[in-house]
Each structure stands twice: as C-alpha cells, then as structure tokens.
Coordinates of C-alpha atoms in Angstrom, one line a residue:
M195 CA 127.9 70.3 97.0
R196 CA 124.5 72.2 97.7
S197 CA 121.9 72.1 95.4
T198 CA 118.3 72.8 95.9
P199 CA 116.3 69.5 93.9
E200 CA 113.9 69.7 91.5
G201 CA 110.4 70.4 93.0
T202 CA 111.3 72.0 96.2
T203 CA 110.3 75.2 97.6
G204 CA 114.0 76.8 98.0
E205 CA 113.2 77.5 101.6
L206 CA 115.9 75.2 102.4
D207 CA 119.4 74.9 101.7
W208 CA 119.9 70.9 100.6
E209 CA 123.6 69.3 100.4
V210 CA 123.9 66.3 99.2
S211 CA 127.9 64.8 99.8
E212 CA 129.3 61.1 99.3
G213 CA 129.3 59.2 102.3
K214 CA 126.8 61.4 104.3
P215 CA 123.1 61.6 104.8
V216 CA 121.5 64.5 102.6
S217 CA 121.0 67.8 104.3
A218 CA 118.8 70.2 104.4
W219 CA 119.8 73.9 105.8
L220 CA 117.0 75.9 107.7
T221 CA 117.8 79.3 107.9
G222 CA 115.3 82.1 109.6
P223 CA 113.7 82.3 112.9
D224 CA 116.0 82.0 116.0
D225 CA 113.0 81.3 118.3
I226 CA 111.4 77.2 118.8
A227 CA 108.3 78.5 118.0
G228 CA 108.5 80.3 114.7
T229 CA 111.1 77.1 113.8
C230 CA 108.1 75.0 114.2
D231 CA 105.7 77.0 112.0
R232 CA 108.2 76.6 109.3
L233 CA 108.7 73.2 109.6
T234 CA 105.2 72.3 109.8
A235 CA 105.1 74.8 106.0
L236 CA 108.2 72.4 104.9
L237 CA 106.9 68.9 105.8
P238 CA 106.0 67.8 102.5
E239 CA 109.3 68.8 101.4
L240 CA 110.8 67.0 104.1
R241 CA 108.6 64.3 103.7
A242 CA 109.4 63.4 99.8
A243 CA 113.3 64.0 100.4
L244 CA 112.9 61.3 103.4
A245 CA 111.3 58.9 100.9
E246 CA 113.8 59.7 98.2
H247 CA 117.0 58.8 100.5
G248 CA 116.1 57.4 102.7
A249 CA 117.8 59.6 105.6
V250 CA 117.6 63.5 106.4
H251 CA 120.1 65.2 108.5
L252 CA 118.0 68.4 109.3
R253 CA 120.3 71.5 110.4
G254 CA 120.2 74.6 111.5
L255 CA 117.5 74.5 114.4
P256 CA 117.4 76.3 117.3
L257 CA 117.4 73.8 119.5
K258 CA 118.5 74.6 123.3
G259 CA 117.8 71.7 125.5
V260 CA 115.4 68.2 125.4
E261 CA 111.8 70.7 125.2
D262 CA 112.7 72.7 122.1
F263 CA 114.0 68.7 120.6
A264 CA 110.5 67.3 121.6
R265 CA 109.0 70.5 120.1
V266 CA 110.2 70.0 116.7
R267 CA 109.6 66.4 117.3
D268 CA 105.9 66.1 117.9
V269 CA 105.6 68.9 114.5
L270 CA 107.6 65.9 112.5
I271 CA 106.5 62.7 114.1
P272 CA 103.1 63.7 115.9
R273 CA 101.8 59.8 116.2
H274 CA 104.0 58.4 118.9
T275 CA 104.8 54.8 119.6
P276 CA 106.3 53.4 122.8
Y277 CA 109.4 51.6 123.2
R278 CA 108.1 47.8 123.8
E279 CA 110.4 44.7 124.8
K280 CA 113.1 47.0 125.8
A281 CA 116.3 45.3 125.0
T282 CA 119.1 48.1 125.8
P283 CA 119.7 50.6 128.7
R284 CA 118.3 54.3 127.7
S285 CA 118.2 57.4 129.7
D286 CA 115.0 58.6 130.0
L287 CA 115.7 63.1 129.6
G288 CA 111.7 64.1 130.1
S289 CA 109.0 65.5 127.2
G290 CA 109.3 61.2 126.1
V291 CA 112.9 62.1 125.0
F292 CA 115.3 59.3 125.7
S293 CA 119.0 59.0 124.8
S294 CA 119.6 56.1 122.3
T295 CA 121.8 53.8 124.2
D296 CA 123.6 53.8 127.0
L297 CA 126.6 51.6 126.0
P298 CA 130.4 52.9 126.6
P299 CA 131.9 54.5 123.3
S300 CA 134.3 51.2 122.8
Q301 CA 131.0 49.0 121.9
P302 CA 129.8 49.8 118.5
I303 CA 126.4 49.2 117.5
M304 CA 125.5 47.2 114.5
M305 CA 123.2 48.2 111.8
H306 CA 119.2 46.7 112.0
N307 CA 115.7 48.1 112.4
E308 CA 114.1 49.7 115.5
N309 CA 112.0 47.3 117.1
S310 CA 111.5 44.8 113.8
Y311 CA 111.3 42.5 116.5
T312 CA 107.9 43.5 117.7
L313 CA 104.2 43.7 116.1
T314 CA 104.2 47.4 116.2
F315 CA 107.2 49.5 115.5
P316 CA 107.9 53.0 114.8
G317 CA 108.1 54.1 110.8
L318 CA 109.9 56.9 111.7
L319 CA 113.0 57.5 113.8
L320 CA 114.5 60.9 114.7
F321 CA 118.3 62.0 116.5
A322 CA 119.3 65.1 117.4
C323 CA 122.6 66.1 119.1
L324 CA 122.6 68.5 121.9
T325 CA 125.7 68.3 123.5
A326 CA 128.5 67.5 120.2
P327 CA 131.3 65.3 121.9
D328 CA 134.8 66.9 121.8
E329 CA 136.2 64.5 119.0
G330 CA 134.5 61.7 117.0
G331 CA 130.8 60.6 117.9
A332 CA 128.4 60.3 114.7
T333 CA 124.7 58.5 113.8
P334 CA 125.4 56.1 111.2
V335 CA 122.3 55.2 109.3
A336 CA 121.8 52.9 106.0
D337 CA 118.8 53.4 103.5
C338 CA 117.4 49.5 104.0
R339 CA 116.4 49.3 100.2
K340 CA 120.2 49.3 99.6
V341 CA 121.1 46.9 102.5
L342 CA 118.3 44.7 101.0
R343 CA 120.5 45.3 97.1
N344 CA 123.6 44.6 99.1
V345 CA 122.9 41.2 100.4
P346 CA 124.1 38.0 98.7
A347 CA 120.7 36.8 96.9
P348 CA 120.8 33.6 98.0
L349 CA 120.6 35.1 101.8
A350 CA 118.3 37.3 100.9
E351 CA 115.7 35.0 99.2
K352 CA 116.2 32.5 102.4
V353 CA 115.0 35.1 104.5
R354 CA 112.3 36.3 102.2
A355 CA 110.8 32.6 102.3
V356 CA 111.3 31.8 106.0
G357 CA 112.2 35.2 108.0
W358 CA 114.1 35.5 111.0
L359 CA 114.2 34.0 114.6
L360 CA 115.1 35.6 117.4
R361 CA 115.8 34.2 120.7
R362 CA 115.7 36.0 124.3
G363 CA 117.0 35.6 127.9
Y364 CA 116.2 37.9 130.4
S365 CA 117.9 38.1 133.4
E366 CA 119.2 40.7 136.0
H367 CA 123.1 39.4 135.3
I368 CA 123.5 39.4 131.1
S369 CA 120.8 41.3 129.4
T370 CA 117.3 43.1 130.2
D371 CA 115.4 41.3 133.5
W372 CA 112.0 40.3 132.5
R373 CA 110.5 43.1 135.1
T374 CA 111.9 45.9 132.7
A375 CA 111.8 45.0 129.3
F376 CA 107.8 44.3 129.3
S377 CA 107.2 46.9 131.9
T378 CA 105.4 45.3 135.0
E379 CA 106.0 43.0 137.9
D380 CA 103.2 40.3 137.0
R381 CA 104.2 37.4 134.9
G382 CA 100.4 36.8 133.7
G383 CA 100.8 39.9 132.1
V384 CA 103.9 39.0 130.4
E385 CA 102.4 35.6 129.3
R386 CA 98.9 37.6 128.1
Y387 CA 101.7 39.7 126.2
C388 CA 103.1 37.2 124.7
A389 CA 100.3 35.5 123.5
D390 CA 98.9 38.7 122.2
N391 CA 102.3 39.5 120.2
L392 CA 103.0 35.6 118.7
I393 CA 105.8 35.3 121.1
G394 CA 106.7 31.5 122.9
H395 CA 108.0 31.8 126.3
R396 CA 109.3 29.7 129.3
W397 CA 109.7 30.6 132.7
Q398 CA 112.4 28.6 134.2
D399 CA 113.2 27.1 137.2
D400 CA 114.8 30.2 138.8
G401 CA 112.2 32.4 137.7
N402 CA 114.1 34.2 134.4
L403 CA 112.4 34.1 131.2
R404 CA 113.2 32.6 128.1
T405 CA 111.5 34.0 124.7
S406 CA 111.0 33.0 121.0
Q407 CA 109.7 35.1 117.9
L408 CA 109.6 34.3 114.5
R409 CA 109.2 37.5 112.1
P410 CA 109.5 38.7 108.3
G411 CA 113.0 39.6 107.3
V412 CA 112.2 41.8 104.5
I413 CA 109.1 43.7 104.6
R414 CA 107.4 46.2 101.7
H415 CA 107.4 50.0 102.7
P416 CA 103.6 51.0 103.1
R417 CA 104.0 53.7 101.3
S418 CA 105.9 53.1 98.4
G419 CA 105.7 49.9 98.5
E420 CA 109.3 49.1 97.7
E421 CA 111.0 46.2 99.3
V422 CA 113.4 46.8 102.8
W423 CA 116.0 44.4 104.5
F424 CA 113.9 44.9 108.0
N425 CA 115.7 43.1 110.8
H426 CA 117.8 42.2 113.9
L427 CA 119.3 39.0 112.4
A428 CA 122.8 40.5 112.3
F429 CA 122.7 42.7 115.0
W430 CA 122.1 40.3 117.7
N431 CA 123.8 37.2 116.2
E432 CA 126.3 35.4 118.5
W433 CA 128.8 36.3 115.9
S434 CA 128.4 39.3 115.7
L435 CA 130.1 39.4 119.3
D436 CA 133.3 39.9 120.7
E437 CA 135.1 36.6 119.6
E438 CA 136.5 36.3 123.3
L439 CA 133.1 37.7 124.8
R440 CA 131.3 34.7 122.8
E441 CA 133.3 31.8 123.7
I442 CA 132.7 32.7 127.3
L443 CA 129.3 33.2 127.3
V444 CA 129.0 30.0 124.6
E445 CA 131.3 27.9 127.3
E446 CA 129.0 29.4 130.1
F447 CA 125.3 29.3 129.2
G448 CA 126.1 27.4 125.3
R449 CA 124.1 28.4 122.5
D450 CA 120.9 27.9 123.9
G451 CA 121.6 30.1 126.5
L452 CA 122.9 33.4 125.3
P453 CA 121.2 36.6 126.2
F454 CA 120.2 37.1 122.3
N455 CA 120.3 34.9 119.4
T456 CA 118.7 34.8 115.8
A457 CA 118.9 32.2 113.2
F458 CA 116.6 31.7 110.1
G459 CA 113.0 31.0 110.4
D460 CA 113.5 27.3 110.1
G461 CA 115.6 27.5 113.2
E462 CA 119.1 26.6 110.9
P463 CA 121.8 28.6 112.4
L464 CA 123.7 31.5 110.6
T465 CA 127.0 30.8 109.7
R466 CA 130.4 33.3 110.0
D467 CA 130.0 34.0 106.6
D468 CA 126.7 35.0 106.8
L469 CA 127.3 37.2 109.2
E470 CA 130.3 39.0 107.3
G471 CA 128.0 39.2 104.3
L472 CA 125.6 40.7 106.3
R473 CA 127.9 43.3 107.5
A474 CA 129.2 44.4 103.9
A475 CA 125.9 44.8 102.8
Y476 CA 124.8 47.1 105.8
D477 CA 129.0 49.1 105.2
A478 CA 128.0 49.5 101.6
A479 CA 124.5 51.5 102.5
T480 CA 126.0 53.2 105.3
V481 CA 126.2 56.9 105.8
R482 CA 127.2 59.2 108.9
E483 CA 127.8 62.3 109.7
R484 CA 130.2 63.4 112.1
W485 CA 128.1 65.8 115.2

C-alpha cells in the first residue's frame, strides 16, 4: 500500500508491501545534480526510515550509469570503507563502484553481514541495478534484528557467549589467493595485518596461507543500541555447501582443509540442524524486490 509515514515531509511517496523492502519514490528532478540536492535535503527522513525498517528501496532516480550512481552514493554514504580480506570475485566498474559478486545465477548467496569477519566493517550498504535482467533478478535483504529474534534460543545464546570462528584457506585453485585477498605481494605485510587485526595465521609448505579469527556473532547497533545478528556463521559453514560438492572437498582436503569453514567461538562445529535453524531464521526475515 502507498502511505506517508508520520513525521515525514511528504516529498517522498512511501510504499509498504508484505515481503518487500519499504519503498520510497522520489519525483521531481530529472537530472542527477538536482536529484542529489533533493536527496541531501531528504537524508534525515531516509535515515530515519532506514533505522525503522532496516532497508529502504529508493526509486525514481534518473541513474544513467556508474558515475550517476557514484554521485548518489556520495550523498547517501559520504564516508567509504575499503573492501578488506577479499573473499569473492568482484568487478571494479570505476568511481569506487563494484559488482556485488561475480558468480553465476545458479549459485545462491546465503544471507550474511558484509565483512562481519573484519574489525572494520561498513555500517551502510548501497545496491543499484543499472541494467535489469530479462527475467528474475533481485537483491534480497534481511533485517538482522528480526533474524536474531528468529534464531533458535539455544543457538543464539551460544553465539552471544562464545562468538563465532572463521577458518580460511587461501589458494589459487579453490579459493581466493592471499595476494588478492590482502592486496599485497609482501608476506611480511600480510603477517603485520594479521597481527594488527587479531587473525591467527600459518604459512603452508606450498606457500599458501591458512587463517583463523574469532569474532562476536551478536553485536549492538552503534546508534540504537539494539541487538543484531552479525556474522558469516551460516554463509561459510560446510553444511551450506551443495552436498555433492561438500563431500568432494572434504574427501580431497579434509574438514580442516576446506577453503572456508565456520564454528562456534569455542571451536565446537555446527551441526546440519544448526545450519537449517539459521537458514529458517534468515528466510523468515528476508524481503526482496525483483529488478
């Protein structure tokens, strides 16, 4: 349904629909400079809606390319954070704009929090669709306050108490190599980064790298103080892999040699039931808008 939430200016036309992110329609300027001026004035209203709903789908912008998107981004997110400890392939489109993840449509990407495994992570994310697919195509999002409420209580309490553990293997063959992940050719630079960022690391005889890092899995929002589910615990767990692929990788490399795996912070592995409980918690909180 279309509505104008209480306390808003009326310059945005709001739409709230079940199963979709709340949408804000901007009408008026048909040039990017005028649009950026309007967005600057409307930023408090947009940020208030974002705090309430967790995600806002902003529509009606006259975006004609990457440069226009970058100008809008700089209004909505004036401070940027680099992509650290790279894990997935992304294309640099210019102006600090990247593709989300360069994977084929047949490979689903499980819900996660961007860079939850790093000590410095983005507080805001902005996605745009410049060329819509002929069919399908969406950016699913989930309010992690709702995810936490949906997580089975014993599992949530366990993560609150001990956090979560990420183990990574860097390789040119089955995952991202360490040079790409850390943007350096210098092993000493990688070691210093790991020491500064509380990452255990071990060089292997073949020159590849394995790391482990302990992180909190439930944190408080820095502005509202609300608890949120914040981790990659399900996304990079072995049970999230296609079953046939998982069996092949475990047989070839062993569970300790997987390119990615997660556990509870005390080292206890997740069970298949744990993973299914997390998947259900995400599904219940996920909304999506087809492009």
